[in-house]
PDB file of C-alpha atoms and ligand atoms in Angstrom:
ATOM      1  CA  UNK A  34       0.000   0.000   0.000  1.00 47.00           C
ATOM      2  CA  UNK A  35       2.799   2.699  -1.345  1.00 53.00           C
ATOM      3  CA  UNK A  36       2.678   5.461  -2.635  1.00 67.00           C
ATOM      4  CA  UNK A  37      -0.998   6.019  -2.628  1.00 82.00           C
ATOM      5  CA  UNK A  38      -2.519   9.418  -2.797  1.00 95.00           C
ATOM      6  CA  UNK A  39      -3.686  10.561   0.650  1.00 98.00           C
ATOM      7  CA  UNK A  40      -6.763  12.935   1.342  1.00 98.00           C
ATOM      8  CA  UNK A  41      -7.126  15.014   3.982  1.00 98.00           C
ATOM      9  CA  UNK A  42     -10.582  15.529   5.835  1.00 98.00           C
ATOM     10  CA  UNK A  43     -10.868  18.577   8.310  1.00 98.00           C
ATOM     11  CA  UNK A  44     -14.365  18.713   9.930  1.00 98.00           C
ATOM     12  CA  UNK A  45     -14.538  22.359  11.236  1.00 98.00           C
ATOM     13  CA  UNK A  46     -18.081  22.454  12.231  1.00 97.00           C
ATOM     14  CA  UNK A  47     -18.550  22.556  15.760  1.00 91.00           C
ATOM     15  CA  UNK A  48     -20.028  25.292  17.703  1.00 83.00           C
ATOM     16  CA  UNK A  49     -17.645  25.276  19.939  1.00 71.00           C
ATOM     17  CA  UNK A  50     -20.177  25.114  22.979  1.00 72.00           C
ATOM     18  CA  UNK A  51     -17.169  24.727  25.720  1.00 73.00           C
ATOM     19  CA  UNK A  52     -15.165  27.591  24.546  1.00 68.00           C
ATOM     20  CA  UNK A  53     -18.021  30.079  24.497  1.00 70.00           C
ATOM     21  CA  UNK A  54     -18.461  33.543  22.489  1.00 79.00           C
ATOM     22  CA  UNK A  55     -19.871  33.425  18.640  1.00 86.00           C
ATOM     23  CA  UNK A  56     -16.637  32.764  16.266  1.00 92.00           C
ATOM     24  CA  UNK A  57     -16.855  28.669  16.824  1.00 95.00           C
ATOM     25  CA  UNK A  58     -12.977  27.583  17.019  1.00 95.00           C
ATOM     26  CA  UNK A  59     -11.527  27.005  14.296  1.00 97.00           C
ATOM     27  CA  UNK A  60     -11.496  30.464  13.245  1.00 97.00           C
ATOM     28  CA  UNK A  61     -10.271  32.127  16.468  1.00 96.00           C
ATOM     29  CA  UNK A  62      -6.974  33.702  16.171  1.00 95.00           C
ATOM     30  CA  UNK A  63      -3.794  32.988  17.793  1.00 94.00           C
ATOM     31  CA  UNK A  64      -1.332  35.942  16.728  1.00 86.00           C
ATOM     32  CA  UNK A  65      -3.055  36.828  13.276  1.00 92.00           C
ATOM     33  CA  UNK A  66      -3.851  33.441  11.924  1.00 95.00           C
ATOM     34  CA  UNK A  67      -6.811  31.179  12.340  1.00 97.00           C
ATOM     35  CA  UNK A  68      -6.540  28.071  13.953  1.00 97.00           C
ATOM     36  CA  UNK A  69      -7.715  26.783  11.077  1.00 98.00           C
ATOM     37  CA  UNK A  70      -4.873  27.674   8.956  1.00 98.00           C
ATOM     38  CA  UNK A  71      -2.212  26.862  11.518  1.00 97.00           C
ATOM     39  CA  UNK A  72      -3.866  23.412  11.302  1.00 98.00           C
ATOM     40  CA  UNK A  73      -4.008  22.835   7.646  1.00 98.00           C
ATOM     41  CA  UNK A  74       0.091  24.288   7.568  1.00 98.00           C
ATOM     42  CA  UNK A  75       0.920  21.311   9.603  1.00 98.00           C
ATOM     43  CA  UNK A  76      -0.050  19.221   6.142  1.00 98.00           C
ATOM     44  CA  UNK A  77       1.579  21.346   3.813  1.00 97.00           C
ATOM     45  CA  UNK A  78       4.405  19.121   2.862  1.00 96.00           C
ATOM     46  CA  UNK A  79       3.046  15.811   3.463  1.00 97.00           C
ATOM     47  CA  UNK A  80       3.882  13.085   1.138  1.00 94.00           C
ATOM     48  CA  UNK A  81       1.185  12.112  -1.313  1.00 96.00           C
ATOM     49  CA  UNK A  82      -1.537  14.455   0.030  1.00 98.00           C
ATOM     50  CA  UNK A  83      -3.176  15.012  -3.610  1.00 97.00           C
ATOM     51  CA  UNK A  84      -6.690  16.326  -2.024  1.00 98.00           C
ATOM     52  CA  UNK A  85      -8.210  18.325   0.866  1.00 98.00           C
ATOM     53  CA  UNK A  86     -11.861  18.852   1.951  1.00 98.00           C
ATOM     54  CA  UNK A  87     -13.224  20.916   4.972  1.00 98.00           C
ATOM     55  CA  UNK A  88     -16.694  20.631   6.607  1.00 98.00           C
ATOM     56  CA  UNK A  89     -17.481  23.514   8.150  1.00 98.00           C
ATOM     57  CA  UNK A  90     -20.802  25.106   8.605  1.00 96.00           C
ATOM     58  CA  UNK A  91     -22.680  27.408   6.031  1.00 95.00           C
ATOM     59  CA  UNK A  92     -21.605  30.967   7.347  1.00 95.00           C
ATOM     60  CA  UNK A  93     -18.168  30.298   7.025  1.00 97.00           C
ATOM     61  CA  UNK A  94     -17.615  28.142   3.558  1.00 97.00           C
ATOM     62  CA  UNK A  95     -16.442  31.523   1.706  1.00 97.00           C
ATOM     63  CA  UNK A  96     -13.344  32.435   4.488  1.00 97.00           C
ATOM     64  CA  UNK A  97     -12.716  28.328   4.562  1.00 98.00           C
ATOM     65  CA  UNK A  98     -12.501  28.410   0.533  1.00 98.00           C
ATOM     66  CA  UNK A  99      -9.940  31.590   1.419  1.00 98.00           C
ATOM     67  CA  UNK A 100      -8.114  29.783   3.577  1.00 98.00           C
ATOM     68  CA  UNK A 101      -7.559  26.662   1.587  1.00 98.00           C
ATOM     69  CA  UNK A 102      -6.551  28.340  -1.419  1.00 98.00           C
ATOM     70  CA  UNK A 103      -4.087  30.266   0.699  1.00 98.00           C
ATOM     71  CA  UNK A 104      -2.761  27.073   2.156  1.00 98.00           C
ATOM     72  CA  UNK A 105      -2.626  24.800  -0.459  1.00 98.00           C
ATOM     73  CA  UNK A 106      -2.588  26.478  -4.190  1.00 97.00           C
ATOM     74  CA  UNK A 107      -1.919  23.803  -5.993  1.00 96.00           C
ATOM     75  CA  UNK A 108      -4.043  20.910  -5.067  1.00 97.00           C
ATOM     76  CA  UNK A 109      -7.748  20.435  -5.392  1.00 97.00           C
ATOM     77  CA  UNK A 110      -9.308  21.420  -2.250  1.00 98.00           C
ATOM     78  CA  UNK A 111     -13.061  21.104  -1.431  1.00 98.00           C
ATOM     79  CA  UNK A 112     -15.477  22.929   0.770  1.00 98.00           C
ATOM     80  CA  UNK A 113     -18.701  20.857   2.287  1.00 98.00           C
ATOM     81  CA  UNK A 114     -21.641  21.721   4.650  1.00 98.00           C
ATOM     82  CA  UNK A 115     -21.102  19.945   8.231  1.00 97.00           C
ATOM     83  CA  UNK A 116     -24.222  18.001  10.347  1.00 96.00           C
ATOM     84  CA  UNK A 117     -25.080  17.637  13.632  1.00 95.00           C
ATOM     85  CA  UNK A 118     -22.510  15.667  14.906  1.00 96.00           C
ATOM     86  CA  UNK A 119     -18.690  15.047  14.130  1.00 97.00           C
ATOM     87  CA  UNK A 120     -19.372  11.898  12.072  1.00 98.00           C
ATOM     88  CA  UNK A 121     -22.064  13.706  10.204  1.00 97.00           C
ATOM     89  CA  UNK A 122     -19.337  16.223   9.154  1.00 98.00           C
ATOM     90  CA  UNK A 123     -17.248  13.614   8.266  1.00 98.00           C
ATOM     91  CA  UNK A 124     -19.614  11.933   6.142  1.00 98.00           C
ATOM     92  CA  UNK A 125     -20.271  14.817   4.060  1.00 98.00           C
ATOM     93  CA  UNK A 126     -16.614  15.197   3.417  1.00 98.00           C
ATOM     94  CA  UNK A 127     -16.074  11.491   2.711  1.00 98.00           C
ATOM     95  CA  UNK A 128     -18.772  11.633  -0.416  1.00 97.00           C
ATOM     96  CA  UNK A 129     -16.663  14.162  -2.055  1.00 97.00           C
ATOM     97  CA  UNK A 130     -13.104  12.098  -2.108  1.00 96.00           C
ATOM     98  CA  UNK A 131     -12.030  11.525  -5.674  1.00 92.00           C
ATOM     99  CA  UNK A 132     -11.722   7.525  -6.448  1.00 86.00           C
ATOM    100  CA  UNK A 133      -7.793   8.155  -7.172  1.00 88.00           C
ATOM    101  CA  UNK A 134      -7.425   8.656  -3.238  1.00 94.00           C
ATOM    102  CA  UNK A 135      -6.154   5.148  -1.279  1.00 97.00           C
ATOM    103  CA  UNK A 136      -5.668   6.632   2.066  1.00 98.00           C
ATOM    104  CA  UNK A 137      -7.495   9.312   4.078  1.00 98.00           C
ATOM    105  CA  UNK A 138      -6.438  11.653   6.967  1.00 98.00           C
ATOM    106  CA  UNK A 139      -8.990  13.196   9.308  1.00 99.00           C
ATOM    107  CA  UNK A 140      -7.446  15.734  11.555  1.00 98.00           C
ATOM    108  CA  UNK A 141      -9.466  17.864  13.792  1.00 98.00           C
ATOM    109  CA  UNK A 142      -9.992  21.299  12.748  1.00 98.00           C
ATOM    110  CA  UNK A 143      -8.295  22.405  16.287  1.00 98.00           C
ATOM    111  CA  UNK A 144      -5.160  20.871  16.764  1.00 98.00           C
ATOM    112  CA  UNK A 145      -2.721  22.802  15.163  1.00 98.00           C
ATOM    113  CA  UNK A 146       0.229  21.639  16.915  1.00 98.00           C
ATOM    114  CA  UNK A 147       0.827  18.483  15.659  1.00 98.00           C
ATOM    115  CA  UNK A 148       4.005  17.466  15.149  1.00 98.00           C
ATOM    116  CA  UNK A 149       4.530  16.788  10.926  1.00 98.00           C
ATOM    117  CA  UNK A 150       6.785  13.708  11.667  1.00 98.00           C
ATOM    118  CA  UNK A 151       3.966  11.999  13.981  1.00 98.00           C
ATOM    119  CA  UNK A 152       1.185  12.637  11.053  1.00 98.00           C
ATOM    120  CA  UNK A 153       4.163  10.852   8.839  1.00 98.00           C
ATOM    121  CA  UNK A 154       4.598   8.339  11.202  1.00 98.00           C
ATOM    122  CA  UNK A 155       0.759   7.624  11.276  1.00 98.00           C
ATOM    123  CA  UNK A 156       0.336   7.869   7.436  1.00 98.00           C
ATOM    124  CA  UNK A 157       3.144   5.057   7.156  1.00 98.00           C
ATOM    125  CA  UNK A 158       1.500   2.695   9.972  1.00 98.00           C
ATOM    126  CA  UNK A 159      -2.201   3.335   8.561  1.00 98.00           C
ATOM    127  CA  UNK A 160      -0.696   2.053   4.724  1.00 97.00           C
ATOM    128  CA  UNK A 161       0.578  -1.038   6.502  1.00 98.00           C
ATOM    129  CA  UNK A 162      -1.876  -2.167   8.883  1.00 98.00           C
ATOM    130  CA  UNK A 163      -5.504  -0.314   7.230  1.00 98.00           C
ATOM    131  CA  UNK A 164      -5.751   2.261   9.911  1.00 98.00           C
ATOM    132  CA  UNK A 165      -3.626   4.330  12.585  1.00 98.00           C
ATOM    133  CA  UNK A 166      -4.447   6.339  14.824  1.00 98.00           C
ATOM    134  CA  UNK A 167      -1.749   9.342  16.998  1.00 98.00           C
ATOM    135  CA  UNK A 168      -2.399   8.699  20.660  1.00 98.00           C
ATOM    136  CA  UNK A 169      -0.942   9.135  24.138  1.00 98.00           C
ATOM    137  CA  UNK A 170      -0.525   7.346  26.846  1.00 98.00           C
ATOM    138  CA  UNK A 171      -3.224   7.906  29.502  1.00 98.00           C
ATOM    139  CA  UNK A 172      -1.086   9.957  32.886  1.00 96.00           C
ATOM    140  CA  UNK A 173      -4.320  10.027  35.430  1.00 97.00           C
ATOM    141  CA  UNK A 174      -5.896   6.983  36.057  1.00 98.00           C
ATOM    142  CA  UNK A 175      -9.269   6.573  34.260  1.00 97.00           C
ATOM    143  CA  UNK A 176     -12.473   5.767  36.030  1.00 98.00           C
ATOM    144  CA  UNK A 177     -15.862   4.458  34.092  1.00 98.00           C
ATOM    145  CA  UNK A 178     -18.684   5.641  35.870  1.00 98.00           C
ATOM    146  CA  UNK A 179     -22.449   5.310  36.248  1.00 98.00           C
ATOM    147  CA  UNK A 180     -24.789   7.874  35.529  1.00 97.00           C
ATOM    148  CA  UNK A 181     -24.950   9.756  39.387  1.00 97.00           C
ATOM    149  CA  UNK A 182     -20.783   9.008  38.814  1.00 97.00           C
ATOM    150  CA  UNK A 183     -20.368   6.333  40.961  1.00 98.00           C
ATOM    151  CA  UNK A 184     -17.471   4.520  40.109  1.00 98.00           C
ATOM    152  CA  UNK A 185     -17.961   1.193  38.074  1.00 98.00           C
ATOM    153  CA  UNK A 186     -14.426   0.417  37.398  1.00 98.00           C
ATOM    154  CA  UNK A 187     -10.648   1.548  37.139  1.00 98.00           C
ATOM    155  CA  UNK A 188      -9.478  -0.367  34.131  1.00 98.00           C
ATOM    156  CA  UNK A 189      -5.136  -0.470  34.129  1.00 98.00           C
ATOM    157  CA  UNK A 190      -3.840   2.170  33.627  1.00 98.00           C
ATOM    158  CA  UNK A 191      -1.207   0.666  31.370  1.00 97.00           C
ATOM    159  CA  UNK A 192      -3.809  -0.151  29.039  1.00 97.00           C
ATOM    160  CA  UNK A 193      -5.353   3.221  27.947  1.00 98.00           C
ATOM    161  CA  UNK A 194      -4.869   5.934  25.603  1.00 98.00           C
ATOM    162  CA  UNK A 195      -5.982   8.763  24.696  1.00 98.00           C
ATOM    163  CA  UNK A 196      -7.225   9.111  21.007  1.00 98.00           C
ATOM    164  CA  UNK A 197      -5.981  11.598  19.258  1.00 98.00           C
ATOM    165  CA  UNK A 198      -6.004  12.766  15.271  1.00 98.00           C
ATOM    166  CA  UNK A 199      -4.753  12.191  12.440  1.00 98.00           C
ATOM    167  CA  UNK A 200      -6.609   8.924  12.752  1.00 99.00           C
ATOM    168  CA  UNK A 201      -5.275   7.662   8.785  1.00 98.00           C
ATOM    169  CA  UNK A 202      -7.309   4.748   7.326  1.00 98.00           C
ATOM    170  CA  UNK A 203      -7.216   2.655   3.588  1.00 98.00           C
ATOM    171  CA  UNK A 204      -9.713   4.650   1.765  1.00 98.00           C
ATOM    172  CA  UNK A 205     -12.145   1.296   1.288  1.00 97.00           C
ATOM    173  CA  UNK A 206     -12.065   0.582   4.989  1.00 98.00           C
ATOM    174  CA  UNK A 207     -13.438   4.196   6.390  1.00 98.00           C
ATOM    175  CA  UNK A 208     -15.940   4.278   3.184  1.00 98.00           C
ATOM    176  CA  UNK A 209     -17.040   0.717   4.466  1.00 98.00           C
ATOM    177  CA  UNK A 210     -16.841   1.774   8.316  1.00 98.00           C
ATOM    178  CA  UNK A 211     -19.132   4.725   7.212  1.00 98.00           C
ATOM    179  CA  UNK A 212     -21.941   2.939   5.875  1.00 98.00           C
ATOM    180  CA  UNK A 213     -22.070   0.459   7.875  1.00 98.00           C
ATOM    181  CA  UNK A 214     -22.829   2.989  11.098  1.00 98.00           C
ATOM    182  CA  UNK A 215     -25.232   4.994   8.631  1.00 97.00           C
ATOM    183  CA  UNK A 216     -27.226   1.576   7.708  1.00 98.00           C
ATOM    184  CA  UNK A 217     -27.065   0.227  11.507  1.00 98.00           C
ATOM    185  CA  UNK A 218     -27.116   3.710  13.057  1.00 97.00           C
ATOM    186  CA  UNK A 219     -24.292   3.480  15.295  1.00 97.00           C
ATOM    187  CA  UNK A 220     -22.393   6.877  16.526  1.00 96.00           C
ATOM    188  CA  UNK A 221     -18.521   7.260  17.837  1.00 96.00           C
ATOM    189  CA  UNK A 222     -16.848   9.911  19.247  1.00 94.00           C
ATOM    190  CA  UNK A 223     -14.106   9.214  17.051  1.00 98.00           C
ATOM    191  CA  UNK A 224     -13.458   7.215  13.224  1.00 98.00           C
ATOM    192  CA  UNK A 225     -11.266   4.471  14.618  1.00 98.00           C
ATOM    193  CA  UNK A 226     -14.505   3.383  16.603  1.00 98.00           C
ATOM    194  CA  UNK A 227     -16.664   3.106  13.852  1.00 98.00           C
ATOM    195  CA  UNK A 228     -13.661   0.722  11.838  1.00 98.00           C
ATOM    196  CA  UNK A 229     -13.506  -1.075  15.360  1.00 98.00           C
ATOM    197  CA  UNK A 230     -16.944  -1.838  14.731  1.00 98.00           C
ATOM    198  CA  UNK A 231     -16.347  -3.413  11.234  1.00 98.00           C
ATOM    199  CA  UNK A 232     -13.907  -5.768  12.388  1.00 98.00           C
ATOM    200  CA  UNK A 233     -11.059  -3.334  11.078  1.00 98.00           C
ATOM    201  CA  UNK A 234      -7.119  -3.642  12.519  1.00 98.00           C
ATOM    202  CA  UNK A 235      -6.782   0.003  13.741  1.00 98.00           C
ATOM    203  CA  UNK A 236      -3.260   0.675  15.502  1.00 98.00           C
ATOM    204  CA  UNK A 237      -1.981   3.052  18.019  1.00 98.00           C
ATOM    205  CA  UNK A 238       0.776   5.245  17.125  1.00 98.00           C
ATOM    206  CA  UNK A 239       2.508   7.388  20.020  1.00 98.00           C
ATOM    207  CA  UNK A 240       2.770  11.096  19.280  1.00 98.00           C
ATOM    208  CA  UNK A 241       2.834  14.226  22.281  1.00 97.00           C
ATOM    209  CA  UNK A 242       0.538  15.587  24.340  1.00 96.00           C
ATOM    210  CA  UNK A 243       1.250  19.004  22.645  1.00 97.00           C
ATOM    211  CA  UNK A 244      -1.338  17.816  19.561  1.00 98.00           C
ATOM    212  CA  UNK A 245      -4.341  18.275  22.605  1.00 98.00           C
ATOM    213  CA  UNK A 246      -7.635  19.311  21.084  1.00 97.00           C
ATOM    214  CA  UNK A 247      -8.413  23.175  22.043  1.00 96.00           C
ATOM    215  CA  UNK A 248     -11.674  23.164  23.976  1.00 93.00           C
ATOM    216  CA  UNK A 249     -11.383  25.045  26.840  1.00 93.00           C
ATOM    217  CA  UNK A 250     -11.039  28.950  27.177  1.00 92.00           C
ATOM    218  CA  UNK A 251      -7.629  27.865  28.947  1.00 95.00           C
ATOM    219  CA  UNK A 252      -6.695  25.518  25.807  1.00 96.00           C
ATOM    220  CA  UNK A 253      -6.606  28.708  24.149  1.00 94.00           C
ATOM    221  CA  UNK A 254      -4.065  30.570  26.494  1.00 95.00           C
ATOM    222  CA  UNK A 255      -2.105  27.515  26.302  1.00 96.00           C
ATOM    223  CA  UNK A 256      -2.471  27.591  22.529  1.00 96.00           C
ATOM    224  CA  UNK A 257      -1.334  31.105  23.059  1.00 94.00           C
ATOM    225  CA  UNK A 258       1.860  30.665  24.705  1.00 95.00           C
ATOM    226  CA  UNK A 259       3.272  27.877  22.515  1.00 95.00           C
ATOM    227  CA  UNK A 260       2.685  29.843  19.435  1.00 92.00           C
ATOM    228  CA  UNK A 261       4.871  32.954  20.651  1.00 92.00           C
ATOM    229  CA  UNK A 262       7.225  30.112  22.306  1.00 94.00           C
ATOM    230  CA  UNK A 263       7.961  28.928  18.490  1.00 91.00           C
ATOM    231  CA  UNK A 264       5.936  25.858  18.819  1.00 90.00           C
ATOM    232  CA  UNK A 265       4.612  26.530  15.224  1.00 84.00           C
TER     233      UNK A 265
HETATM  234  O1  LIG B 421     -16.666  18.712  19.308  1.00 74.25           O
HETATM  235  P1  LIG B 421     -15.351  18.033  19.143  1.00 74.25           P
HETATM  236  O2  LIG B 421     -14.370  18.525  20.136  1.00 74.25           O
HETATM  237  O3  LIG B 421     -15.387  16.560  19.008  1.00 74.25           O
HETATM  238  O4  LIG B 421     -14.820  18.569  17.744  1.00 74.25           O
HETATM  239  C1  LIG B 421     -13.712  18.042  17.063  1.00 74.25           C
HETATM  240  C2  LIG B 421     -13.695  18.625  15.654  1.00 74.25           C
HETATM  241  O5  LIG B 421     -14.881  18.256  14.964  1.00 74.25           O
HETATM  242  C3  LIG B 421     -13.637  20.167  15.649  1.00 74.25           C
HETATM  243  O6  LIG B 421     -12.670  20.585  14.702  1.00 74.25           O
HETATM  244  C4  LIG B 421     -15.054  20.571  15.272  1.00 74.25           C
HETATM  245  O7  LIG B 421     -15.111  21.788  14.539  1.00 74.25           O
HETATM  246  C5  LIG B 421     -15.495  19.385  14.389  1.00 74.25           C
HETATM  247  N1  LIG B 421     -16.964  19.176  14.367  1.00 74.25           N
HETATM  248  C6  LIG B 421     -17.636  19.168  13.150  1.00 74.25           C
HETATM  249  N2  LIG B 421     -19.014  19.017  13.125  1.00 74.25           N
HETATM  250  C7  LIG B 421     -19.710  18.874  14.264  1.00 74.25           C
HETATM  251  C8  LIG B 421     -19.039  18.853  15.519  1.00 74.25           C
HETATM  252  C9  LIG B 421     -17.660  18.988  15.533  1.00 74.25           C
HETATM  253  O8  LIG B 421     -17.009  19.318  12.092  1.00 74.25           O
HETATM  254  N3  LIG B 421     -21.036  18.742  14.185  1.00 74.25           N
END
């Protein structure tokens, strides 16, 4: 599985509930630039990237179409509509891969500080095994809980991780994964799950816990600081 073109999926169509004001995320600014941008700069020189689409929602296609042209000039780049949910966004996107694609990226719309050589590193292990996912290893201990949070268990601690993105899958697989949770309609919080659910070999790959997801008015600050620290 060499070689293969790779497309990139962005879904940028949350509300951003947890952060608060109007402007959802992805186009709040850290030093001039939207996180948007920084994000879709982390792809720039990729190997085999030959397509990029972004869900976002309806207000903001024109600036997204801005943006992508700005980032990526010379490959063909797509804006779609997002949904409700995450996977809806997704699934938008998905319908509008070309057939010459083998591989596809999705990457959150707000982690822009993910380390090239880790979405490499992910790209290489997803063409080997049919999907790969960047993760870290879990540092508190993680408690499953009932629904007034009383504790149920405390699985090892060895044992978990915390999904991140890129999460890289063959093409075939995440079209298949797809369809299969639109015709049984099953939701996950993330894309491996729904693979997981076809019976799919998804691996972990470790990256840092500097590609977090920026969700919190303090992710932000953070998000802040590393930028004017060079971390971009
Ligand atoms: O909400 P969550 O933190 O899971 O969002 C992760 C990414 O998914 C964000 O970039 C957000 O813009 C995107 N998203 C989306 N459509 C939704 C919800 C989230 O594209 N309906």
């Amino acid at each position: 599985m060499d070689n293969q073109q790779l497309a990139l999926i962005v879904p940028a169509a949350g509300a951003g509930e947890r952060i608060g004001g109007e402007t959802p995320k992805p186009y709040l600014k850290i030093s001039g630039k939207t996180i948007l941008e920084l994000t879709l700069g982390r792809f720039k020189n990729v190997s085999g990237l030959g397509e990029v689409i972004v869900s976002t929602s309806a207000a903001y296609v024109e600036p997204t179409r801005d943006i992508l042209n700005q980032v990526f000039p010379e490959i063909r780049t797509v804006v779609v509509e997002g949904g409700k949910e995450r996977q809806d966004s997704i699934r938008n996107a998905l319908k509008m891969i070309s057939g010459k694609t083998g591989l596809i990226a999705v990457h959150d719309a707000v982690r822009p500080f993910v380390d090239p050589k880790d979405i490499e590193k992910c790209i290489e292990s997803a063409s080997r095994w049919g999907g790969a996912v960047l993760a870290v290893p879990a540092k508190d201990t993680i408690k499953i809980a009932g629904s007034s949070q009383e504790i149920l268990k405390t699985p090892d601690r060895n044992s978990m991780w915390h999904a991140q993105t890129p999460q890289v899958f063959w093409a075939a697989l995440l079209r298949e994964a797809y369809d299969h949770a639109e015709q049984y309609k099953l939701m996950g919080s993330d894309d491996s799950s729904l693979v997981e659910q076809i019976g799919g070999k998804v691996v972990l790959v470790e990256g840092s816990s500097k590609n977090f997801k920026i969700t919190f008015p303090l992710d932000l600050q953070i998000a802040g600081w590393l930028q004017k620290e060079g971390h971009l």
